[in-house]
PDB file of C-alpha atoms in Angstrom:
ATOM      1  CA  MET A   1       5.124  40.896  -8.567  1.00 43.00           C
ATOM      2  CA  PRO A   2       5.060  38.216 -11.285  1.00 48.00           C
ATOM      3  CA  SER A   3       1.744  37.245 -12.754  1.00 51.00           C
ATOM      4  CA  ILE A   4       0.453  33.651 -12.575  1.00 54.00           C
ATOM      5  CA  GLY A   5      -1.175  32.398 -15.752  1.00 53.00           C
ATOM      6  CA  GLN A   6      -4.791  31.230 -15.893  1.00 57.00           C
ATOM      7  CA  LYS A   7      -3.725  27.613 -16.438  1.00 56.00           C
ATOM      8  CA  LYS A   8      -1.544  27.666 -13.298  1.00 51.00           C
ATOM      9  CA  LEU A   9      -4.370  29.249 -11.286  1.00 44.00           C
ATOM     10  CA  ALA A  10      -6.743  26.518 -12.491  1.00 51.00           C
ATOM     11  CA  GLU A  11      -4.220  23.836 -11.456  1.00 54.00           C
ATOM     12  CA  ILE A  12      -3.865  25.356  -7.992  1.00 48.00           C
ATOM     13  CA  ALA A  13      -7.643  25.669  -7.554  1.00 48.00           C
ATOM     14  CA  SER A  14      -8.173  22.111  -8.778  1.00 52.00           C
ATOM     15  CA  ARG A  15      -5.461  20.820  -6.418  1.00 52.00           C
ATOM     16  CA  ASP A  16      -7.060  22.602  -3.458  1.00 56.00           C
ATOM     17  CA  GLU A  17     -10.391  20.902  -4.213  1.00 67.00           C
ATOM     18  CA  MET A  18      -8.915  17.378  -4.338  1.00 77.00           C
ATOM     19  CA  LYS A  19     -10.033  15.081  -1.574  1.00 92.00           C
ATOM     20  CA  THR A  20      -7.508  12.905   0.157  1.00 95.00           C
ATOM     21  CA  VAL A  21      -8.082   9.242  -0.649  1.00 96.00           C
ATOM     22  CA  ILE A  22      -7.719   6.849   2.286  1.00 97.00           C
ATOM     23  CA  VAL A  23      -5.848   3.695   1.326  1.00 97.00           C
ATOM     24  CA  THR A  24      -4.981   0.619   3.396  1.00 98.00           C
ATOM     25  CA  ALA A  25      -2.063  -1.789   3.145  1.00 98.00           C
ATOM     26  CA  GLY A  26      -1.517  -5.118   4.864  1.00 97.00           C
ATOM     27  CA  LEU A  27       1.852  -6.233   6.186  1.00 97.00           C
ATOM     28  CA  ILE A  28       1.568  -9.997   6.181  1.00 96.00           C
ATOM     29  CA  ILE A  29       4.631 -11.766   7.580  1.00 92.00           C
ATOM     30  CA  GLU A  30       5.122 -15.523   7.659  1.00 92.00           C
ATOM     31  CA  GLN A  31       8.321 -17.414   8.453  1.00 90.00           C
ATOM     32  CA  GLY A  32      10.445 -14.273   8.209  1.00 87.00           C
ATOM     33  CA  ARG A  33       9.086 -13.241   4.817  1.00 93.00           C
ATOM     34  CA  LEU A  34       6.763 -10.397   3.875  1.00 95.00           C
ATOM     35  CA  LEU A  35       4.009 -10.682   1.265  1.00 97.00           C
ATOM     36  CA  VAL A  36       4.135  -8.186  -1.608  1.00 97.00           C
ATOM     37  CA  THR A  37       1.932  -7.982  -4.684  1.00 97.00           C
ATOM     38  CA  GLN A  38       2.682  -6.690  -8.146  1.00 96.00           C
ATOM     39  CA  ARG A  39       0.262  -4.163  -9.609  1.00 92.00           C
ATOM     40  CA  LYS A  40      -1.481  -5.045 -12.852  1.00 89.00           C
ATOM     41  CA  LYS A  41       0.270  -3.794 -15.967  1.00 86.00           C
ATOM     42  CA  ASP A  42      -2.577  -1.475 -17.024  1.00 80.00           C
ATOM     43  CA  SER A  43      -3.012   0.182 -13.590  1.00 73.00           C
ATOM     44  CA  SER A  44      -1.341   3.333 -12.303  1.00 73.00           C
ATOM     45  CA  HIS A  45       2.174   2.383 -11.192  1.00 70.00           C
ATOM     46  CA  GLY A  46       1.759  -0.737 -13.344  1.00 70.00           C
ATOM     47  CA  LEU A  47       3.981  -3.716 -12.470  1.00 89.00           C
ATOM     48  CA  LEU A  48       5.441  -2.038  -9.381  1.00 95.00           C
ATOM     49  CA  TRP A  49       5.477  -4.102  -6.188  1.00 97.00           C
ATOM     50  CA  GLU A  50       3.405  -2.971  -3.207  1.00 96.00           C
ATOM     51  CA  PHE A  51       1.988  -4.058   0.096  1.00 97.00           C
ATOM     52  CA  PRO A  52      -1.460  -5.564  -0.648  1.00 97.00           C
ATOM     53  CA  GLY A  53      -4.551  -3.488   0.090  1.00 96.00           C
ATOM     54  CA  GLY A  54      -6.562  -0.749  -1.543  1.00 95.00           C
ATOM     55  CA  LYS A  55      -8.887   2.207  -1.295  1.00 96.00           C
ATOM     56  CA  VAL A  56     -11.345   2.661   1.531  1.00 97.00           C
ATOM     57  CA  GLU A  57     -14.851   3.224   0.177  1.00 96.00           C
ATOM     58  CA  GLU A  58     -17.086   6.060   1.388  1.00 94.00           C
ATOM     59  CA  GLY A  59     -18.323   5.271   4.920  1.00 94.00           C
ATOM     60  CA  GLU A  60     -16.199   2.111   5.207  1.00 96.00           C
ATOM     61  CA  GLU A  61     -14.090   1.378   8.291  1.00 97.00           C
ATOM     62  CA  PRO A  62     -10.392   1.058   7.239  1.00 98.00           C
ATOM     63  CA  ARG A  63      -9.788  -2.378   8.806  1.00 97.00           C
ATOM     64  CA  GLY A  64     -12.939  -3.679   7.131  1.00 97.00           C
ATOM     65  CA  ALA A  65     -11.782  -2.189   3.833  1.00 98.00           C
ATOM     66  CA  LEU A  66      -8.455  -3.984   4.149  1.00 98.00           C
ATOM     67  CA  ARG A  67     -10.177  -7.309   4.879  1.00 98.00           C
ATOM     68  CA  ARG A  68     -12.394  -6.757   1.807  1.00 98.00           C
ATOM     69  CA  GLU A  69      -9.440  -5.816  -0.411  1.00 97.00           C
ATOM     70  CA  LEU A  70      -7.411  -8.853   0.684  1.00 97.00           C
ATOM     71  CA  MET A  71     -10.378 -11.098  -0.138  1.00 97.00           C
ATOM     72  CA  GLU A  72     -10.947  -9.434  -3.536  1.00 96.00           C
ATOM     73  CA  GLU A  73      -7.273  -9.292  -4.548  1.00 95.00           C
ATOM     74  CA  LEU A  74      -5.864 -12.472  -2.980  1.00 97.00           C
ATOM     75  CA  ASP A  75      -8.846 -14.668  -2.033  1.00 97.00           C
ATOM     76  CA  ILE A  76      -7.865 -14.786   1.643  1.00 97.00           C
ATOM     77  CA  GLU A  77      -9.543 -13.993   4.922  1.00 97.00           C
ATOM     78  CA  ALA A  78      -7.199 -12.014   7.128  1.00 96.00           C
ATOM     79  CA  GLU A  79      -7.028 -10.842  10.694  1.00 97.00           C
ATOM     80  CA  VAL A  80      -6.186  -7.138  10.623  1.00 97.00           C
ATOM     81  CA  GLY A  81      -4.113  -6.223  13.649  1.00 96.00           C
ATOM     82  CA  GLY A  82      -2.481  -3.045  14.882  1.00 94.00           C
ATOM     83  CA  LEU A  83      -1.513  -0.027  12.882  1.00 96.00           C
ATOM     84  CA  PHE A  84       2.123  -0.209  11.760  1.00 95.00           C
ATOM     85  CA  ASP A  85       2.477   3.158  10.013  1.00 95.00           C
ATOM     86  CA  VAL A  86       0.508   6.104   8.601  1.00 97.00           C
ATOM     87  CA  ILE A  87       1.810   7.869   5.505  1.00 96.00           C
ATOM     88  CA  PHE A  88       0.547  10.981   3.724  1.00 97.00           C
ATOM     89  CA  TYR A  89       1.719  11.173   0.116  1.00 96.00           C
ATOM     90  CA  SER A  90       0.594  13.577  -2.565  1.00 95.00           C
ATOM     91  CA  TYR A  91       0.525  11.997  -6.010  1.00 93.00           C
ATOM     92  CA  PRO A  92      -0.105  14.342  -8.969  1.00 91.00           C
ATOM     93  CA  GLU A  93      -3.589  12.806  -9.443  1.00 90.00           C
ATOM     94  CA  TYR A  94      -4.651  13.078  -5.780  1.00 92.00           C
ATOM     95  CA  PRO A  95      -3.211  12.908  -2.265  1.00 96.00           C
ATOM     96  CA  ILE A  96      -3.496   9.685  -0.240  1.00 96.00           C
ATOM     97  CA  LEU A  97      -3.447   8.786   3.418  1.00 97.00           C
ATOM     98  CA  LEU A  98      -1.984   5.287   3.584  1.00 98.00           C
ATOM     99  CA  LEU A  99      -2.773   3.208   6.679  1.00 98.00           C
ATOM    100  CA  ALA A 100      -0.495   0.166   6.998  1.00 97.00           C
ATOM    101  CA  TYR A 101      -1.665  -2.588   9.347  1.00 97.00           C
ATOM    102  CA  ARG A 102      -0.054  -5.777  10.593  1.00 95.00           C
ATOM    103  CA  CYS A 103      -2.106  -8.700   9.260  1.00 96.00           C
ATOM    104  CA  ARG A 104      -2.276 -12.464   9.459  1.00 95.00           C
ATOM    105  CA  VAL A 105      -3.821 -14.904   6.990  1.00 96.00           C
ATOM    106  CA  GLU A 106      -6.661 -16.746   8.732  1.00 96.00           C
ATOM    107  CA  LYS A 107      -8.134 -18.733   5.865  1.00 96.00           C
ATOM    108  CA  GLY A 108      -7.566 -19.385   2.180  1.00 94.00           C
ATOM    109  CA  SER A 109      -4.738 -19.953  -0.258  1.00 94.00           C
ATOM    110  CA  LEU A 110      -3.169 -16.915  -1.855  1.00 95.00           C
ATOM    111  CA  LYS A 111      -4.184 -16.326  -5.471  1.00 96.00           C
ATOM    112  CA  PRO A 112      -3.224 -13.261  -7.544  1.00 95.00           C
ATOM    113  CA  ILE A 113      -6.821 -12.395  -8.509  1.00 94.00           C
ATOM    114  CA  GLY A 114      -6.597  -8.592  -8.361  1.00 91.00           C
ATOM    115  CA  CYS A 115      -2.877  -8.260  -9.014  1.00 93.00           C
ATOM    116  CA  HIS A 116      -0.342  -9.372 -11.614  1.00 95.00           C
ATOM    117  CA  ASP A 117       1.727 -11.508  -9.231  1.00 96.00           C
ATOM    118  CA  LEU A 118       2.565 -12.050  -5.575  1.00 97.00           C
ATOM    119  CA  ARG A 119       5.727 -12.979  -3.759  1.00 96.00           C
ATOM    120  CA  TRP A 120       7.074 -13.680  -0.265  1.00 97.00           C
ATOM    121  CA  VAL A 121      10.273 -11.670   0.214  1.00 95.00           C
ATOM    122  CA  THR A 122      13.008 -11.221   2.790  1.00 91.00           C
ATOM    123  CA  LEU A 123      14.099  -7.747   3.907  1.00 88.00           C
ATOM    124  CA  GLY A 124      17.045  -7.992   1.533  1.00 89.00           C
ATOM    125  CA  GLU A 125      14.774  -8.800  -1.400  1.00 93.00           C
ATOM    126  CA  LEU A 126      12.325  -6.060  -0.399  1.00 94.00           C
ATOM    127  CA  ARG A 127      15.167  -3.550  -0.686  1.00 91.00           C
ATOM    128  CA  THR A 128      15.576  -4.350  -4.405  1.00 94.00           C
ATOM    129  CA  LEU A 129      11.932  -4.144  -5.518  1.00 96.00           C
ATOM    130  CA  ALA A 130      10.550  -1.176  -7.469  1.00 96.00           C
ATOM    131  CA  MET A 131       7.659   0.206  -5.385  1.00 96.00           C
ATOM    132  CA  PRO A 132       5.293   3.204  -5.585  1.00 95.00           C
ATOM    133  CA  PRO A 133       6.586   6.300  -3.747  1.00 95.00           C
ATOM    134  CA  ALA A 134       3.910   6.107  -1.018  1.00 95.00           C
ATOM    135  CA  ASP A 135       5.177   2.650   0.027  1.00 95.00           C
ATOM    136  CA  GLU A 136       8.763   3.850   0.447  1.00 94.00           C
ATOM    137  CA  PRO A 137       8.376   5.192   4.033  1.00 94.00           C
ATOM    138  CA  ILE A 138       6.843   1.852   5.087  1.00 94.00           C
ATOM    139  CA  ARG A 139       9.759  -0.014   3.544  1.00 92.00           C
ATOM    140  CA  LYS A 140      12.187   2.253   5.432  1.00 91.00           C
ATOM    141  CA  HIS A 141      10.240   1.730   8.677  1.00 91.00           C
ATOM    142  CA  LEU A 142      10.584  -2.034   8.213  1.00 90.00           C
ATOM    143  CA  PHE A 143      14.373  -1.598   7.991  1.00 84.00           C
ATOM    144  CA  SER A 144      14.589   0.269  11.300  1.00 81.00           C
ATOM    145  CA  SER A 145      16.343  -1.850  13.903  1.00 51.00           C
ATOM    146  CA  GLU A 146      13.348  -2.691  16.099  1.00 51.00           C
ATOM    147  CA  GLN A 147      10.962  -3.329  13.174  1.00 53.00           C
ATOM    148  CA  GLY A 148      13.411  -5.498  11.212  1.00 53.00           C
ATOM    149  CA  ILE A 149      13.061  -8.085  13.993  1.00 52.00           C
ATOM    150  CA  LEU A 150       9.633  -8.900  12.525  1.00 57.00           C
ATOM    151  CA  LEU A 151      11.306 -10.471   9.497  1.00 54.00           C
ATOM    152  CA  ARG A 152      14.108 -12.329  11.261  1.00 51.00           C
TER     153      ARG A 152
END
């Protein structure tokens, strides 16, 4: 039986001790277009496009976290609706559980405060954007026949 080196054992042990980070994303659709934000250049996955949202803090309810993140990142108050998708993705740094909710802007004008840029895109445009791997299943779900109706 082959021997596993100490470094590999340490990596495995460290990986087993990692806590899953809960992250929220908002799917905001207006007039057949979906809102996406571009990550800041100096962040992980810098300049990739994503669905706006962020990490849920310890003890925070996910919908409340998404409302907070949308206010902090985009200066908007949003109604957080039903769950659209749940994705588990394991990044090398830590695993995440991504909760994607349907949302609607209630108040405010979008401003890219906590992101590099923002954009309203059609399904066709969404297909061409570089996105983090965890967002990919959500993008595919949006392209499914019954979900694509949301953007038509």
